């Protein structure tokens, strides 16, 4: 009887910690890297070939749209406020930011920069009014612009305030999560390439993460609170390598620690589900941690670029290549 009770207890505990992936859509000739989960019901996605998708029923169905005049552009990040209003960026030159207020049926160009080398990487909004966009260095300066009217207009920082990048240092537009809010006023961002750093206000902190080559370094940063921050990345060209692909700080960057059991390869996105439970994904699979990011367990070998939890709710969705969209069952 004691053995049966112990077996039942183990089975029950395993069920409590089980996670699985429910595929919602796939087999489309597009890559999705932009994802914004407004609530358990409202999900926005953006990707290659001028594509946007919207669901208002929790992913049961998606309405797929092509943005007129931008059919060849790659929308790498999107920020949605509700079922009708969203802002998104198109990578590469010219750098473009678009906004919709009618559910994605029409889009207005609210920003454009035609300078050679302009490449927007990610968007972040503190609230429905205040937002920030970050882009690769131009003439050695990391591009940053701000909006204070919900994305209707954007203004670059004064030239002297742009952060300086080292040679070969840039950002990866892999999931729209290399910049995130730290608190109600500040944002943090990570760089990669030949040098990989965490930028917190005036601090530029070198990361103990693989770097030194064009496709190495940090890809994504997630913040639980001002002290607890996690960063993932790796080597995109060797996406099953687990060497120095994740780093955590519990004191706002004063010290960094690497996981005892790291994620199972290159990872392009990471997010907190709770303080202890996290999820990360990349081209070689999906991993979860239940101890604050110190130990990771692989739950799928399927390729995904981005994973997000609902801003208002508990639903978690993923998206990636071939138009693949999935939901985390947890």
Coordinates of C-alpha atoms in Angstrom, one line a residue:
X1 CA 0.0 0.0 0.0
X2 CA 2.9 2.4 0.9
X3 CA 4.5 1.7 -2.5
X4 CA 1.2 2.4 -4.3
X5 CA 0.8 5.6 -2.4
X6 CA 4.3 6.7 -3.3
X7 CA 3.7 5.9 -6.9
X8 CA 0.5 7.8 -7.0
X9 CA 2.2 10.8 -5.3
X10 CA 5.0 10.7 -7.9
X11 CA 2.5 10.5 -10.8
X12 CA 0.4 13.4 -9.4
X13 CA 3.5 15.6 -8.9
X14 CA 4.6 14.8 -12.5
X15 CA 1.2 15.8 -13.8
X16 CA 1.4 19.1 -12.0
X17 CA 4.6 19.9 -13.7
X18 CA 3.8 18.6 -17.1
X19 CA 3.7 21.0 -20.0
X20 CA 2.8 20.3 -23.6
X21 CA 2.5 22.2 -26.9
X22 CA -0.8 22.4 -28.8
X23 CA -0.3 23.3 -32.4
X24 CA -2.9 25.8 -33.6
X25 CA -1.8 26.7 -37.2
X26 CA 1.1 25.8 -39.6
X27 CA 2.0 24.9 -43.1
X28 CA 2.3 28.5 -44.3
X29 CA 5.3 29.8 -46.3
X30 CA 6.1 32.6 -43.9
X31 CA 8.3 33.1 -40.8
X32 CA 6.7 34.6 -37.7
X33 CA 8.8 36.5 -35.2
X34 CA 6.4 39.2 -34.0
X35 CA 3.9 38.2 -31.3
X36 CA 1.8 40.2 -28.9
X37 CA -0.6 38.4 -26.6
X38 CA -3.0 41.1 -25.2
X39 CA -5.2 38.7 -23.3
X40 CA -6.2 35.0 -23.2
X41 CA -8.4 35.8 -26.2
X42 CA -6.6 38.5 -28.3
X43 CA -3.4 37.5 -30.1
X44 CA -1.5 39.4 -32.8
X45 CA 1.3 38.1 -35.0
X46 CA 3.5 39.5 -37.7
X47 CA 6.0 38.0 -40.1
X48 CA 7.5 37.8 -43.5
X49 CA 5.9 38.6 -46.8
X50 CA 3.9 41.5 -45.3
X51 CA 1.9 39.1 -43.2
X52 CA -0.2 39.8 -40.0
X53 CA -2.5 37.5 -38.2
X54 CA -5.1 38.2 -35.5
X55 CA -7.2 36.0 -33.2
X56 CA -9.9 37.2 -30.9
X57 CA -11.0 33.7 -29.7
X58 CA -7.8 32.5 -27.9
X59 CA -6.3 31.0 -31.0
X60 CA -9.2 28.8 -32.2
X61 CA -9.1 30.7 -35.5
X62 CA -6.8 33.4 -37.0
X63 CA -7.6 36.0 -39.6
X64 CA -4.6 36.3 -41.9
X65 CA -3.9 39.6 -43.7
X66 CA -1.4 41.1 -46.1
X67 CA -0.4 44.7 -45.5
X68 CA -1.1 46.6 -48.7
X69 CA 2.0 48.2 -50.2
X70 CA 4.3 46.2 -47.9
X71 CA 3.9 42.7 -49.3
X72 CA 7.6 42.1 -49.5
X73 CA 8.5 43.4 -46.0
X74 CA 9.4 41.4 -42.9
X75 CA 7.5 42.5 -39.8
X76 CA 9.8 41.3 -37.0
X77 CA 7.9 42.8 -34.0
X78 CA 4.4 43.9 -33.1
X79 CA 2.9 45.5 -30.1
X80 CA -0.9 45.3 -29.7
X81 CA -3.1 47.2 -27.2
X82 CA -6.4 45.5 -27.9
X83 CA -8.3 43.8 -30.7
X84 CA -8.2 46.8 -33.0
X85 CA -5.0 48.7 -32.3
X86 CA -1.4 47.7 -32.9
X87 CA 2.0 49.0 -33.9
X88 CA 4.7 47.1 -35.8
X89 CA 8.1 47.5 -37.4
X90 CA 9.5 46.4 -40.7
X91 CA 13.2 45.5 -40.7
X92 CA 15.9 46.5 -43.1
X93 CA 16.1 49.8 -45.1
X94 CA 14.0 51.8 -45.2
X95 CA 13.1 51.4 -41.5
X96 CA 9.4 51.7 -41.2
X97 CA 6.9 51.7 -38.3
X98 CA 3.2 51.1 -39.1
X99 CA 0.0 51.5 -36.9
X100 CA -3.5 50.1 -37.3
X101 CA -6.7 51.1 -35.4
X102 CA -9.1 48.9 -37.3
X103 CA -7.9 45.4 -36.5
X104 CA -5.2 45.3 -39.1
X105 CA -7.4 46.0 -42.2
X106 CA -5.5 49.3 -42.9
X107 CA -2.2 50.6 -41.7
X108 CA -0.7 54.0 -41.4
X109 CA 3.0 54.7 -41.8
X110 CA 4.0 56.6 -38.7
X111 CA 7.8 56.5 -39.1
X112 CA 10.3 56.1 -41.9
X113 CA 14.1 56.4 -42.0
X114 CA 15.9 55.8 -45.3
X115 CA 19.4 56.1 -44.1
X116 CA 21.7 53.3 -45.3
X117 CA 22.2 50.7 -42.6
X118 CA 18.9 51.4 -40.7
X119 CA 17.5 48.2 -39.3
X120 CA 14.9 48.2 -36.6
X121 CA 15.0 45.3 -34.2
X122 CA 12.4 45.5 -31.5
X123 CA 9.5 47.5 -30.0
X124 CA 8.5 47.9 -26.4
X125 CA 5.7 49.9 -24.7
X126 CA 5.4 50.7 -21.1
X127 CA 1.7 51.5 -21.5
X128 CA -0.7 52.5 -24.2
X129 CA 1.1 55.8 -24.7
X130 CA 4.8 55.5 -24.0
X131 CA 6.9 53.3 -26.3
X132 CA 10.5 52.7 -27.5
X133 CA 12.0 51.2 -30.6
X134 CA 15.6 50.1 -31.0
X135 CA 17.7 49.5 -34.1
X136 CA 21.2 48.4 -35.2
X137 CA 24.0 50.9 -34.9
X138 CA 24.4 53.6 -37.6
X139 CA 27.8 55.1 -37.7
X140 CA 28.6 53.3 -34.4
X141 CA 25.6 54.6 -32.5
X142 CA 22.7 52.3 -31.5
X143 CA 19.4 53.8 -32.8
X144 CA 16.7 54.5 -30.3
X145 CA 13.4 56.4 -30.8
X146 CA 10.5 57.2 -28.5
X147 CA 6.8 57.7 -28.8
X148 CA 4.6 59.3 -26.2
X149 CA 1.3 59.2 -28.1
X150 CA 0.7 55.5 -28.6
X151 CA 2.9 55.1 -31.6
X152 CA 1.3 57.9 -33.7
X153 CA 4.6 59.8 -33.9
X154 CA 8.3 58.8 -33.1
X155 CA 11.3 60.9 -32.3
X156 CA 14.9 59.8 -32.2
X157 CA 17.1 60.6 -29.2
X158 CA 19.4 63.5 -29.3
X159 CA 22.5 62.4 -31.2
X160 CA 24.8 62.7 -28.1
X161 CA 22.5 60.3 -26.2
X162 CA 22.7 57.4 -28.5
X163 CA 24.6 54.5 -26.9
X164 CA 27.9 53.6 -28.6
X165 CA 28.4 50.2 -30.0
X166 CA 31.7 48.3 -30.4
X167 CA 32.8 47.0 -33.7
X168 CA 30.7 44.0 -34.7
X169 CA 28.2 44.6 -31.9
X170 CA 24.5 44.8 -32.9
X171 CA 21.1 43.4 -32.1
X172 CA 19.2 40.4 -33.4
X173 CA 15.7 40.9 -34.7
X174 CA 14.9 37.3 -33.7
X175 CA 11.8 37.7 -31.5
X176 CA 11.3 41.4 -30.7
X177 CA 12.6 40.8 -27.1
X178 CA 16.1 42.2 -27.0
X179 CA 14.5 45.3 -25.4
X180 CA 12.0 45.1 -22.5
X181 CA 10.8 47.5 -19.8
X182 CA 12.7 47.4 -16.5
X183 CA 10.2 49.5 -14.5
X184 CA 7.6 52.2 -15.3
X185 CA 10.3 54.6 -16.7
X186 CA 13.2 52.5 -17.9
X187 CA 14.0 49.8 -20.4
X188 CA 16.9 47.4 -20.7
X189 CA 18.4 45.9 -23.9
X190 CA 21.0 43.3 -24.9
X191 CA 23.4 43.2 -27.8
X192 CA 25.1 40.4 -29.6
X193 CA 27.6 39.6 -32.3
X194 CA 31.3 40.1 -31.7
X195 CA 30.5 41.6 -28.3
X196 CA 27.4 40.9 -26.1
X197 CA 26.3 43.3 -23.4
X198 CA 23.4 44.2 -21.2
X199 CA 22.5 48.0 -21.2
X200 CA 20.8 49.3 -18.0
X201 CA 20.6 53.1 -18.1
X202 CA 24.3 54.2 -18.2
X203 CA 25.6 50.8 -17.4
X204 CA 27.1 48.6 -20.2
X205 CA 27.7 45.2 -18.7
X206 CA 29.6 42.5 -20.5
X207 CA 27.7 39.2 -20.5
X208 CA 29.2 35.7 -19.8
X209 CA 27.4 34.4 -22.9
X210 CA 29.0 33.0 -26.1
X211 CA 30.1 35.8 -28.4
X212 CA 32.8 36.8 -30.8
X213 CA 31.2 35.9 -34.1
X214 CA 28.6 37.5 -36.2
X215 CA 25.7 35.2 -35.2
X216 CA 26.6 34.7 -31.5
X217 CA 25.5 36.5 -28.4
X218 CA 22.4 37.5 -26.6
X219 CA 19.0 37.4 -28.4
X220 CA 16.4 38.0 -25.7
X221 CA 16.0 39.5 -22.3
X222 CA 13.2 39.0 -19.8
X223 CA 12.6 40.9 -16.5
X224 CA 10.7 39.7 -13.5
X225 CA 11.5 42.7 -11.4
X226 CA 14.4 45.2 -11.3
X227 CA 16.8 42.7 -9.7
X228 CA 15.8 39.4 -11.5
X229 CA 16.7 39.4 -15.2
X230 CA 17.4 36.5 -17.5
X231 CA 19.1 36.5 -21.0
X232 CA 19.3 33.8 -23.6
X233 CA 21.0 33.5 -26.9
X234 CA 23.8 31.3 -28.2
X235 CA 25.2 30.4 -31.6
X236 CA 22.6 30.6 -34.3
X237 CA 24.8 28.6 -36.7
X238 CA 25.2 25.8 -34.1
X239 CA 21.7 25.8 -32.7
X240 CA 22.0 22.6 -30.5
X241 CA 25.1 23.9 -28.6
X242 CA 24.3 24.5 -24.9
X243 CA 27.6 26.3 -24.3
X244 CA 27.1 29.7 -22.5
X245 CA 23.6 30.3 -24.0
X246 CA 21.9 31.6 -20.9
X247 CA 22.7 33.9 -18.0
X248 CA 20.9 35.3 -15.0
X249 CA 21.3 38.1 -12.6
X250 CA 19.5 38.5 -9.2
X251 CA 21.1 41.9 -8.4
X252 CA 20.4 44.0 -11.4
X253 CA 23.6 43.1 -13.2
X254 CA 26.1 43.4 -10.3
X255 CA 26.8 39.7 -10.7
X256 CA 25.8 37.0 -13.3
X257 CA 25.3 33.3 -12.9
X258 CA 24.9 30.6 -15.5
X259 CA 22.4 27.8 -15.2
X260 CA 23.4 24.5 -13.7
X261 CA 21.4 22.8 -16.5
X262 CA 21.3 25.3 -19.5
X263 CA 18.7 25.4 -22.2
X264 CA 19.1 22.7 -24.9
X265 CA 20.5 24.9 -27.6
X266 CA 20.4 28.4 -29.2
X267 CA 17.4 30.3 -27.9
X268 CA 15.9 33.4 -29.5
X269 CA 13.2 34.2 -26.8
X270 CA 12.7 33.8 -23.1
X271 CA 9.8 34.9 -20.8
X272 CA 8.8 34.6 -17.2
X273 CA 5.5 32.8 -16.5
X274 CA 6.0 33.2 -12.7
X275 CA 9.1 34.1 -10.7
X276 CA 10.1 30.4 -10.7
X277 CA 8.6 29.2 -14.0
X278 CA 10.1 30.3 -17.3
X279 CA 9.9 29.2 -20.9
X280 CA 12.4 29.7 -23.7
X281 CA 12.4 28.7 -27.4
X282 CA 14.6 28.6 -30.5
X283 CA 15.2 26.9 -33.7
X284 CA 16.1 23.6 -32.0
X285 CA 13.3 23.4 -29.4
X286 CA 11.4 24.6 -26.3
X287 CA 12.6 24.4 -22.7
X288 CA 11.0 25.1 -19.4
X289 CA 12.4 25.9 -16.0
X290 CA 10.6 25.6 -12.6
X291 CA 13.4 26.9 -10.4
X292 CA 13.9 30.5 -11.7
X293 CA 16.1 29.5 -14.7
X294 CA 18.8 27.5 -13.0
X295 CA 17.7 24.2 -14.5
X296 CA 16.0 23.6 -17.8
X297 CA 14.0 20.7 -19.2
X298 CA 13.3 20.2 -22.9
X299 CA 9.6 19.7 -23.7
X300 CA 9.8 19.8 -27.5
X301 CA 12.2 19.7 -30.4
X302 CA 9.9 21.8 -32.6
X303 CA 11.3 25.1 -33.9
X304 CA 9.8 28.3 -32.6
X305 CA 11.2 31.9 -32.7
X306 CA 9.1 33.7 -30.1
X307 CA 7.0 32.9 -27.0
X308 CA 4.8 35.3 -25.0
X309 CA 2.5 35.2 -22.0
X310 CA -0.7 37.3 -22.1
X311 CA -0.4 40.8 -20.6
X312 CA -3.8 40.3 -19.1
X313 CA -4.2 36.6 -18.4
X314 CA -2.3 33.4 -18.2
X315 CA -2.3 32.1 -21.8
X316 CA 1.1 31.4 -23.4
X317 CA 1.6 31.3 -27.2
X318 CA 4.5 30.6 -29.5
X319 CA 5.2 31.2 -33.2
X320 CA 7.9 30.4 -35.7
X321 CA 8.7 29.4 -39.2
X322 CA 6.3 27.9 -41.7
X323 CA 3.6 30.0 -40.1
X324 CA 3.6 27.7 -37.0
X325 CA 1.5 28.9 -34.0
X326 CA 1.1 27.0 -30.8
X327 CA -0.2 27.3 -27.3
X328 CA 1.5 26.1 -24.2
X329 CA -0.7 23.8 -22.0
X330 CA 0.5 24.4 -18.5

